[in-house]
């Protein structure tokens, strides 16, 4: 959900994106902070180590002036905590960021930090608090006419409803986003909305509608130049395969899942999604009765998922293929 940032982009941000601090850059150990953020984002490391690296970043900037540079780096540290589901530290840092940006009267920073806090409450199943911070950020965005944050607020509300399994209300909020985006185009927001609408439609057993949104996403993945959508085709073809499974169109499902693997960077970039697609392929083969060695395949997938600490995924494989 949170953006990943490599060392060189951190250097660029610090040298060019935070002008108010340029005169003091030399006194900061910029290289070490970049390396720490890289380590905190390294999926080959244990989550405990990644959390420690992110905490070191927080510690290093703790006594810095409350300026845009400090806020930006704390946002990046918060992203690292979120990605490894260290929600305790994610919440603490997000609250600190909100205080900093309120002090700085930075409306965009206030909106973003409020949404980060709302994400924490969504993840911890506290919908009332999630709505409170989402509405708080949305009101700030409305007053400042921050259109991207307004649309993100609508998406966040939909996510809260979806997290409560209230798919109808989530769908309603997402339609509001589409209406908003017609007047205020934003490809990133449109992709998020289509992805969520496809998943909501699957949950509501509206499979033809879900398939339409998947096709829209596939079209976007073919024409977009945005590098953040590098794996969009893989995730979309995987979702399309799930729709075909629901419709018991197993041969079509198998085709979609195999198309999800065609992206050469999937395995290295998102090994978890790669394993999920493999799992779906083998489950489809099981339905088609095209193989006999499912126990062997299941053991391979279970070990691979255990290696990335995906215990829930390992259990799913065990139940589906064993």
mmCIF file with all atom_site columns, C-alpha atoms in Angstrom, residues 50-208:
data_model
loop_
_atom_site.group_PDB
_atom_site.id
_atom_site.type_symbol
_atom_site.label_atom_id
_atom_site.label_alt_id
_atom_site.label_comp_id
_atom_site.label_asym_id
_atom_site.label_entity_id
_atom_site.label_seq_id
_atom_site.pdbx_PDB_ins_code
_atom_site.Cartn_x
_atom_site.Cartn_y
_atom_site.Cartn_z
_atom_site.occupancy
_atom_site.B_iso_or_equiv
_atom_site.pdbx_formal_charge
_atom_site.auth_seq_id
_atom_site.auth_comp_id
_atom_site.auth_asym_id
_atom_site.auth_atom_id
_atom_site.pdbx_PDB_model_num
ATOM 1   C CA . UNK A 1 50  ? 13.976  -4.292  9.045   1.00 0.00 ? 50  UNK A CA 1
ATOM 2   C CA . UNK A 1 51  ? 12.076  -2.739  11.931  1.00 0.00 ? 51  UNK A CA 1
ATOM 3   C CA . UNK A 1 52  ? 15.330  -1.978  13.770  1.00 0.00 ? 52  UNK A CA 1
ATOM 4   C CA . UNK A 1 53  ? 16.718  -0.242  10.669  1.00 0.00 ? 53  UNK A CA 1
ATOM 5   C CA . UNK A 1 54  ? 13.602  1.914   10.355  1.00 0.00 ? 54  UNK A CA 1
ATOM 6   C CA . UNK A 1 55  ? 13.797  2.760   14.062  1.00 0.00 ? 55  UNK A CA 1
ATOM 7   C CA . UNK A 1 56  ? 17.387  3.916   13.564  1.00 0.00 ? 56  UNK A CA 1
ATOM 8   C CA . UNK A 1 57  ? 16.153  6.378   10.943  1.00 0.00 ? 57  UNK A CA 1
ATOM 9   C CA . UNK A 1 58  ? 13.551  7.692   13.382  1.00 0.00 ? 58  UNK A CA 1
ATOM 10  C CA . UNK A 1 59  ? 16.187  8.014   16.082  1.00 0.00 ? 59  UNK A CA 1
ATOM 11  C CA . UNK A 1 60  ? 18.611  9.889   13.818  1.00 0.00 ? 60  UNK A CA 1
ATOM 12  C CA . UNK A 1 61  ? 16.084  12.540  12.798  1.00 0.00 ? 61  UNK A CA 1
ATOM 13  C CA . UNK A 1 62  ? 14.361  12.824  16.180  1.00 0.00 ? 62  UNK A CA 1
ATOM 14  C CA . UNK A 1 63  ? 16.154  16.001  17.246  1.00 0.00 ? 63  UNK A CA 1
ATOM 15  C CA . UNK A 1 64  ? 16.236  17.638  13.833  1.00 0.00 ? 64  UNK A CA 1
ATOM 16  C CA . UNK A 1 65  ? 14.230  20.805  13.213  1.00 0.00 ? 65  UNK A CA 1
ATOM 17  C CA . UNK A 1 66  ? 10.564  20.142  12.412  1.00 0.00 ? 66  UNK A CA 1
ATOM 18  C CA . UNK A 1 67  ? 10.926  20.905  8.721   1.00 0.00 ? 67  UNK A CA 1
ATOM 19  C CA . UNK A 1 68  ? 9.914   19.264  5.430   1.00 0.00 ? 68  UNK A CA 1
ATOM 20  C CA . UNK A 1 69  ? 13.041  17.078  5.328   1.00 0.00 ? 69  UNK A CA 1
ATOM 21  C CA . UNK A 1 70  ? 12.330  15.546  8.724   1.00 0.00 ? 70  UNK A CA 1
ATOM 22  C CA . UNK A 1 71  ? 8.688   14.999  7.790   1.00 0.00 ? 71  UNK A CA 1
ATOM 23  C CA . UNK A 1 72  ? 9.600   13.348  4.483   1.00 0.00 ? 72  UNK A CA 1
ATOM 24  C CA . UNK A 1 73  ? 12.064  10.933  6.075   1.00 0.00 ? 73  UNK A CA 1
ATOM 25  C CA . UNK A 1 74  ? 9.623   10.013  8.842   1.00 0.00 ? 74  UNK A CA 1
ATOM 26  C CA . UNK A 1 75  ? 6.975   9.265   6.211   1.00 0.00 ? 75  UNK A CA 1
ATOM 27  C CA . UNK A 1 76  ? 9.453   6.885   4.571   1.00 0.00 ? 76  UNK A CA 1
ATOM 28  C CA . UNK A 1 77  ? 10.218  5.214   7.902   1.00 0.00 ? 77  UNK A CA 1
ATOM 29  C CA . UNK A 1 78  ? 6.464   4.847   8.521   1.00 0.00 ? 78  UNK A CA 1
ATOM 30  C CA . UNK A 1 79  ? 6.117   3.182   5.119   1.00 0.00 ? 79  UNK A CA 1
ATOM 31  C CA . UNK A 1 80  ? 8.747   0.628   6.122   1.00 0.00 ? 80  UNK A CA 1
ATOM 32  C CA . UNK A 1 81  ? 6.898   -0.185  9.345   1.00 0.00 ? 81  UNK A CA 1
ATOM 33  C CA . UNK A 1 82  ? 3.598   -0.555  7.476   1.00 0.00 ? 82  UNK A CA 1
ATOM 34  C CA . UNK A 1 83  ? 5.090   -2.908  4.879   1.00 0.00 ? 83  UNK A CA 1
ATOM 35  C CA . UNK A 1 84  ? 6.273   -5.329  7.581   1.00 0.00 ? 84  UNK A CA 1
ATOM 36  C CA . UNK A 1 85  ? 3.043   -4.934  9.577   1.00 0.00 ? 85  UNK A CA 1
ATOM 37  C CA . UNK A 1 86  ? 4.828   -3.321  12.519  1.00 0.00 ? 86  UNK A CA 1
ATOM 38  C CA . UNK A 1 87  ? 1.718   -1.289  13.206  1.00 0.00 ? 87  UNK A CA 1
ATOM 39  C CA . UNK A 1 88  ? 2.762   -0.186  16.693  1.00 0.00 ? 88  UNK A CA 1
ATOM 40  C CA . UNK A 1 89  ? 5.779   1.757   15.437  1.00 0.00 ? 89  UNK A CA 1
ATOM 41  C CA . UNK A 1 90  ? 3.878   2.794   12.322  1.00 0.00 ? 90  UNK A CA 1
ATOM 42  C CA . UNK A 1 91  ? 1.233   4.429   14.510  1.00 0.00 ? 91  UNK A CA 1
ATOM 43  C CA . UNK A 1 92  ? 3.755   6.194   16.775  1.00 0.00 ? 92  UNK A CA 1
ATOM 44  C CA . UNK A 1 93  ? 5.685   7.670   13.853  1.00 0.00 ? 93  UNK A CA 1
ATOM 45  C CA . UNK A 1 94  ? 2.507   8.687   12.013  1.00 0.00 ? 94  UNK A CA 1
ATOM 46  C CA . UNK A 1 95  ? 1.272   10.558  15.086  1.00 0.00 ? 95  UNK A CA 1
ATOM 47  C CA . UNK A 1 96  ? 4.621   12.355  15.331  1.00 0.00 ? 96  UNK A CA 1
ATOM 48  C CA . UNK A 1 97  ? 4.420   13.307  11.657  1.00 0.00 ? 97  UNK A CA 1
ATOM 49  C CA . UNK A 1 98  ? 0.932   14.735  12.155  1.00 0.00 ? 98  UNK A CA 1
ATOM 50  C CA . UNK A 1 99  ? 2.163   16.900  15.055  1.00 0.00 ? 99  UNK A CA 1
ATOM 51  C CA . UNK A 1 100 ? 5.107   18.148  12.990  1.00 0.00 ? 100 UNK A CA 1
ATOM 52  C CA . UNK A 1 101 ? 2.930   19.124  10.059  1.00 0.00 ? 101 UNK A CA 1
ATOM 53  C CA . UNK A 1 102 ? 0.299   20.778  12.242  1.00 0.00 ? 102 UNK A CA 1
ATOM 54  C CA . UNK A 1 103 ? 3.102   22.868  13.738  1.00 0.00 ? 103 UNK A CA 1
ATOM 55  C CA . UNK A 1 104 ? 4.383   23.670  10.238  1.00 0.00 ? 104 UNK A CA 1
ATOM 56  C CA . UNK A 1 105 ? 0.838   24.378  8.972   1.00 0.00 ? 105 UNK A CA 1
ATOM 57  C CA . UNK A 1 106 ? 1.571   22.084  6.027   1.00 0.00 ? 106 UNK A CA 1
ATOM 58  C CA . UNK A 1 107 ? -1.899  21.113  4.778   1.00 0.00 ? 107 UNK A CA 1
ATOM 59  C CA . UNK A 1 108 ? -0.686  18.348  2.454   1.00 0.00 ? 108 UNK A CA 1
ATOM 60  C CA . UNK A 1 109 ? 1.415   16.858  5.253   1.00 0.00 ? 109 UNK A CA 1
ATOM 61  C CA . UNK A 1 110 ? -1.534  17.030  7.655   1.00 0.00 ? 110 UNK A CA 1
ATOM 62  C CA . UNK A 1 111 ? -3.787  15.223  5.154   1.00 0.00 ? 111 UNK A CA 1
ATOM 63  C CA . UNK A 1 112 ? -1.225  12.523  4.427   1.00 0.00 ? 112 UNK A CA 1
ATOM 64  C CA . UNK A 1 113 ? -0.405  11.920  8.101   1.00 0.00 ? 113 UNK A CA 1
ATOM 65  C CA . UNK A 1 114 ? -4.117  11.765  8.969   1.00 0.00 ? 114 UNK A CA 1
ATOM 66  C CA . UNK A 1 115 ? -4.634  9.109   6.300   1.00 0.00 ? 115 UNK A CA 1
ATOM 67  C CA . UNK A 1 116 ? -1.646  7.150   7.622   1.00 0.00 ? 116 UNK A CA 1
ATOM 68  C CA . UNK A 1 117 ? -3.211  7.136   11.090  1.00 0.00 ? 117 UNK A CA 1
ATOM 69  C CA . UNK A 1 118 ? -6.549  6.121   9.568   1.00 0.00 ? 118 UNK A CA 1
ATOM 70  C CA . UNK A 1 119 ? -4.766  3.194   7.877   1.00 0.00 ? 119 UNK A CA 1
ATOM 71  C CA . UNK A 1 120 ? -3.512  2.059   11.272  1.00 0.00 ? 120 UNK A CA 1
ATOM 72  C CA . UNK A 1 121 ? -7.043  2.024   12.670  1.00 0.00 ? 121 UNK A CA 1
ATOM 73  C CA . UNK A 1 122 ? -8.321  0.212   9.581   1.00 0.00 ? 122 UNK A CA 1
ATOM 74  C CA . UNK A 1 123 ? -5.633  -2.455  9.976   1.00 0.00 ? 123 UNK A CA 1
ATOM 75  C CA . UNK A 1 124 ? -6.449  -2.859  13.671  1.00 0.00 ? 124 UNK A CA 1
ATOM 76  C CA . UNK A 1 125 ? -10.182 -3.097  13.001  1.00 0.00 ? 125 UNK A CA 1
ATOM 77  C CA . UNK A 1 126 ? -11.179 0.176   14.682  1.00 0.00 ? 126 UNK A CA 1
ATOM 78  C CA . UNK A 1 127 ? -13.500 1.578   12.045  1.00 0.00 ? 127 UNK A CA 1
ATOM 79  C CA . UNK A 1 128 ? -14.809 4.555   14.049  1.00 0.00 ? 128 UNK A CA 1
ATOM 80  C CA . UNK A 1 129 ? -11.308 5.938   14.593  1.00 0.00 ? 129 UNK A CA 1
ATOM 81  C CA . UNK A 1 130 ? -10.387 5.191   10.974  1.00 0.00 ? 130 UNK A CA 1
ATOM 82  C CA . UNK A 1 131 ? -13.379 7.209   9.772   1.00 0.00 ? 131 UNK A CA 1
ATOM 83  C CA . UNK A 1 132 ? -12.513 10.038  12.191  1.00 0.00 ? 132 UNK A CA 1
ATOM 84  C CA . UNK A 1 133 ? -8.985  10.539  10.838  1.00 0.00 ? 133 UNK A CA 1
ATOM 85  C CA . UNK A 1 134 ? -10.058 10.013  7.235   1.00 0.00 ? 134 UNK A CA 1
ATOM 86  C CA . UNK A 1 135 ? -12.754 12.669  7.615   1.00 0.00 ? 135 UNK A CA 1
ATOM 87  C CA . UNK A 1 136 ? -10.295 14.977  9.376   1.00 0.00 ? 136 UNK A CA 1
ATOM 88  C CA . UNK A 1 137 ? -7.827  14.699  6.484   1.00 0.00 ? 137 UNK A CA 1
ATOM 89  C CA . UNK A 1 138 ? -10.587 15.068  3.901   1.00 0.00 ? 138 UNK A CA 1
ATOM 90  C CA . UNK A 1 139 ? -11.860 18.293  5.494   1.00 0.00 ? 139 UNK A CA 1
ATOM 91  C CA . UNK A 1 140 ? -8.355  19.781  5.404   1.00 0.00 ? 140 UNK A CA 1
ATOM 92  C CA . UNK A 1 141 ? -8.008  18.695  1.773   1.00 0.00 ? 141 UNK A CA 1
ATOM 93  C CA . UNK A 1 142 ? -11.360 20.262  0.889   1.00 0.00 ? 142 UNK A CA 1
ATOM 94  C CA . UNK A 1 143 ? -10.472 23.607  2.448   1.00 0.00 ? 143 UNK A CA 1
ATOM 95  C CA . UNK A 1 144 ? -7.112  23.685  0.653   1.00 0.00 ? 144 UNK A CA 1
ATOM 96  C CA . UNK A 1 145 ? -8.567  22.272  -2.591  1.00 0.00 ? 145 UNK A CA 1
ATOM 97  C CA . UNK A 1 146 ? -6.076  19.382  -2.597  1.00 0.00 ? 146 UNK A CA 1
ATOM 98  C CA . UNK A 1 147 ? -7.804  17.250  -5.201  1.00 0.00 ? 147 UNK A CA 1
ATOM 99  C CA . UNK A 1 148 ? -5.538  14.209  -4.993  1.00 0.00 ? 148 UNK A CA 1
ATOM 100 C CA . UNK A 1 149 ? -6.047  14.015  -1.240  1.00 0.00 ? 149 UNK A CA 1
ATOM 101 C CA . UNK A 1 150 ? -9.802  14.440  -1.676  1.00 0.00 ? 150 UNK A CA 1
ATOM 102 C CA . UNK A 1 151 ? -9.969  11.421  -3.984  1.00 0.00 ? 151 UNK A CA 1
ATOM 103 C CA . UNK A 1 152 ? -7.640  9.457   -1.693  1.00 0.00 ? 152 UNK A CA 1
ATOM 104 C CA . UNK A 1 153 ? -9.979  10.221  1.198   1.00 0.00 ? 153 UNK A CA 1
ATOM 105 C CA . UNK A 1 154 ? -12.895 8.709   -0.717  1.00 0.00 ? 154 UNK A CA 1
ATOM 106 C CA . UNK A 1 155 ? -10.826 5.631   -1.500  1.00 0.00 ? 155 UNK A CA 1
ATOM 107 C CA . UNK A 1 156 ? -9.836  5.330   2.155   1.00 0.00 ? 156 UNK A CA 1
ATOM 108 C CA . UNK A 1 157 ? -13.481 5.429   3.216   1.00 0.00 ? 157 UNK A CA 1
ATOM 109 C CA . UNK A 1 158 ? -14.205 2.631   0.774   1.00 0.00 ? 158 UNK A CA 1
ATOM 110 C CA . UNK A 1 159 ? -11.328 0.604   2.241   1.00 0.00 ? 159 UNK A CA 1
ATOM 111 C CA . UNK A 1 160 ? -12.718 1.016   5.742   1.00 0.00 ? 160 UNK A CA 1
ATOM 112 C CA . UNK A 1 161 ? -16.116 -0.310  4.632   1.00 0.00 ? 161 UNK A CA 1
ATOM 113 C CA . UNK A 1 162 ? -14.435 -3.174  2.765   1.00 0.00 ? 162 UNK A CA 1
ATOM 114 C CA . UNK A 1 163 ? -12.387 -4.066  5.859   1.00 0.00 ? 163 UNK A CA 1
ATOM 115 C CA . UNK A 1 164 ? -15.710 -4.424  7.700   1.00 0.00 ? 164 UNK A CA 1
ATOM 116 C CA . UNK A 1 165 ? -17.074 -6.652  4.886   1.00 0.00 ? 165 UNK A CA 1
ATOM 117 C CA . UNK A 1 166 ? -19.591 -3.928  4.030   1.00 0.00 ? 166 UNK A CA 1
ATOM 118 C CA . UNK A 1 167 ? -18.981 -4.286  0.301   1.00 0.00 ? 167 UNK A CA 1
ATOM 119 C CA . UNK A 1 168 ? -22.113 -2.435  -0.798  1.00 0.00 ? 168 UNK A CA 1
ATOM 120 C CA . UNK A 1 169 ? -21.089 0.715   1.088   1.00 0.00 ? 169 UNK A CA 1
ATOM 121 C CA . UNK A 1 170 ? -17.532 0.309   -0.179  1.00 0.00 ? 170 UNK A CA 1
ATOM 122 C CA . UNK A 1 171 ? -18.820 0.089   -3.736  1.00 0.00 ? 171 UNK A CA 1
ATOM 123 C CA . UNK A 1 172 ? -20.880 3.240   -3.205  1.00 0.00 ? 172 UNK A CA 1
ATOM 124 C CA . UNK A 1 173 ? -17.812 5.193   -2.081  1.00 0.00 ? 173 UNK A CA 1
ATOM 125 C CA . UNK A 1 174 ? -15.810 3.934   -5.043  1.00 0.00 ? 174 UNK A CA 1
ATOM 126 C CA . UNK A 1 175 ? -18.477 5.151   -7.466  1.00 0.00 ? 175 UNK A CA 1
ATOM 127 C CA . UNK A 1 176 ? -18.073 8.566   -5.838  1.00 0.00 ? 176 UNK A CA 1
ATOM 128 C CA . UNK A 1 177 ? -14.373 8.370   -6.639  1.00 0.00 ? 177 UNK A CA 1
ATOM 129 C CA . UNK A 1 178 ? -15.076 7.583   -10.293 1.00 0.00 ? 178 UNK A CA 1
ATOM 130 C CA . UNK A 1 179 ? -17.427 10.575  -10.485 1.00 0.00 ? 179 UNK A CA 1
ATOM 131 C CA . UNK A 1 180 ? -14.775 12.792  -8.882  1.00 0.00 ? 180 UNK A CA 1
ATOM 132 C CA . UNK A 1 181 ? -12.058 11.532  -11.241 1.00 0.00 ? 181 UNK A CA 1
ATOM 133 C CA . UNK A 1 182 ? -14.099 12.385  -14.335 1.00 0.00 ? 182 UNK A CA 1
ATOM 134 C CA . UNK A 1 183 ? -13.592 16.049  -13.453 1.00 0.00 ? 183 UNK A CA 1
ATOM 135 C CA . UNK A 1 184 ? -10.167 15.591  -11.863 1.00 0.00 ? 184 UNK A CA 1
ATOM 136 C CA . UNK A 1 185 ? -8.253  12.906  -13.800 1.00 0.00 ? 185 UNK A CA 1
ATOM 137 C CA . UNK A 1 186 ? -5.581  10.972  -11.916 1.00 0.00 ? 186 UNK A CA 1
ATOM 138 C CA . UNK A 1 187 ? -4.303  7.685   -13.329 1.00 0.00 ? 187 UNK A CA 1
ATOM 139 C CA . UNK A 1 188 ? -2.975  6.413   -10.016 1.00 0.00 ? 188 UNK A CA 1
ATOM 140 C CA . UNK A 1 189 ? -6.313  6.972   -8.268  1.00 0.00 ? 189 UNK A CA 1
ATOM 141 C CA . UNK A 1 190 ? -8.181  5.458   -11.204 1.00 0.00 ? 190 UNK A CA 1
ATOM 142 C CA . UNK A 1 191 ? -6.099  2.287   -11.013 1.00 0.00 ? 191 UNK A CA 1
ATOM 143 C CA . UNK A 1 192 ? -6.677  2.002   -7.255  1.00 0.00 ? 192 UNK A CA 1
ATOM 144 C CA . UNK A 1 193 ? -10.407 2.466   -7.785  1.00 0.00 ? 193 UNK A CA 1
ATOM 145 C CA . UNK A 1 194 ? -10.689 -0.102  -10.570 1.00 0.00 ? 194 UNK A CA 1
ATOM 146 C CA . UNK A 1 195 ? -8.680  -2.619  -8.524  1.00 0.00 ? 195 UNK A CA 1
ATOM 147 C CA . UNK A 1 196 ? -10.938 -2.189  -5.517  1.00 0.00 ? 196 UNK A CA 1
ATOM 148 C CA . UNK A 1 197 ? -14.105 -2.274  -7.621  1.00 0.00 ? 197 UNK A CA 1
ATOM 149 C CA . UNK A 1 198 ? -13.013 -5.546  -9.193  1.00 0.00 ? 198 UNK A CA 1
ATOM 150 C CA . UNK A 1 199 ? -12.411 -7.067  -5.736  1.00 0.00 ? 199 UNK A CA 1
ATOM 151 C CA . UNK A 1 200 ? -15.680 -5.694  -4.347  1.00 0.00 ? 200 UNK A CA 1
ATOM 152 C CA . UNK A 1 201 ? -17.555 -7.068  -7.346  1.00 0.00 ? 201 UNK A CA 1
ATOM 153 C CA . UNK A 1 202 ? -16.030 -10.491 -6.748  1.00 0.00 ? 202 UNK A CA 1
ATOM 154 C CA . UNK A 1 203 ? -17.132 -10.329 -3.099  1.00 0.00 ? 203 UNK A CA 1
ATOM 155 C CA . UNK A 1 204 ? -20.646 -9.379  -4.237  1.00 0.00 ? 204 UNK A CA 1
ATOM 156 C CA . UNK A 1 205 ? -20.565 -12.237 -6.784  1.00 0.00 ? 205 UNK A CA 1
ATOM 157 C CA . UNK A 1 206 ? -20.916 -9.749  -9.641  1.00 0.00 ? 206 UNK A CA 1
ATOM 158 C CA . UNK A 1 207 ? -18.370 -11.611 -11.721 1.00 0.00 ? 207 UNK A CA 1
ATOM 159 C CA . UNK A 1 208 ? -19.111 -10.071 -15.116 1.00 0.00 ? 208 UNK A CA 1
#
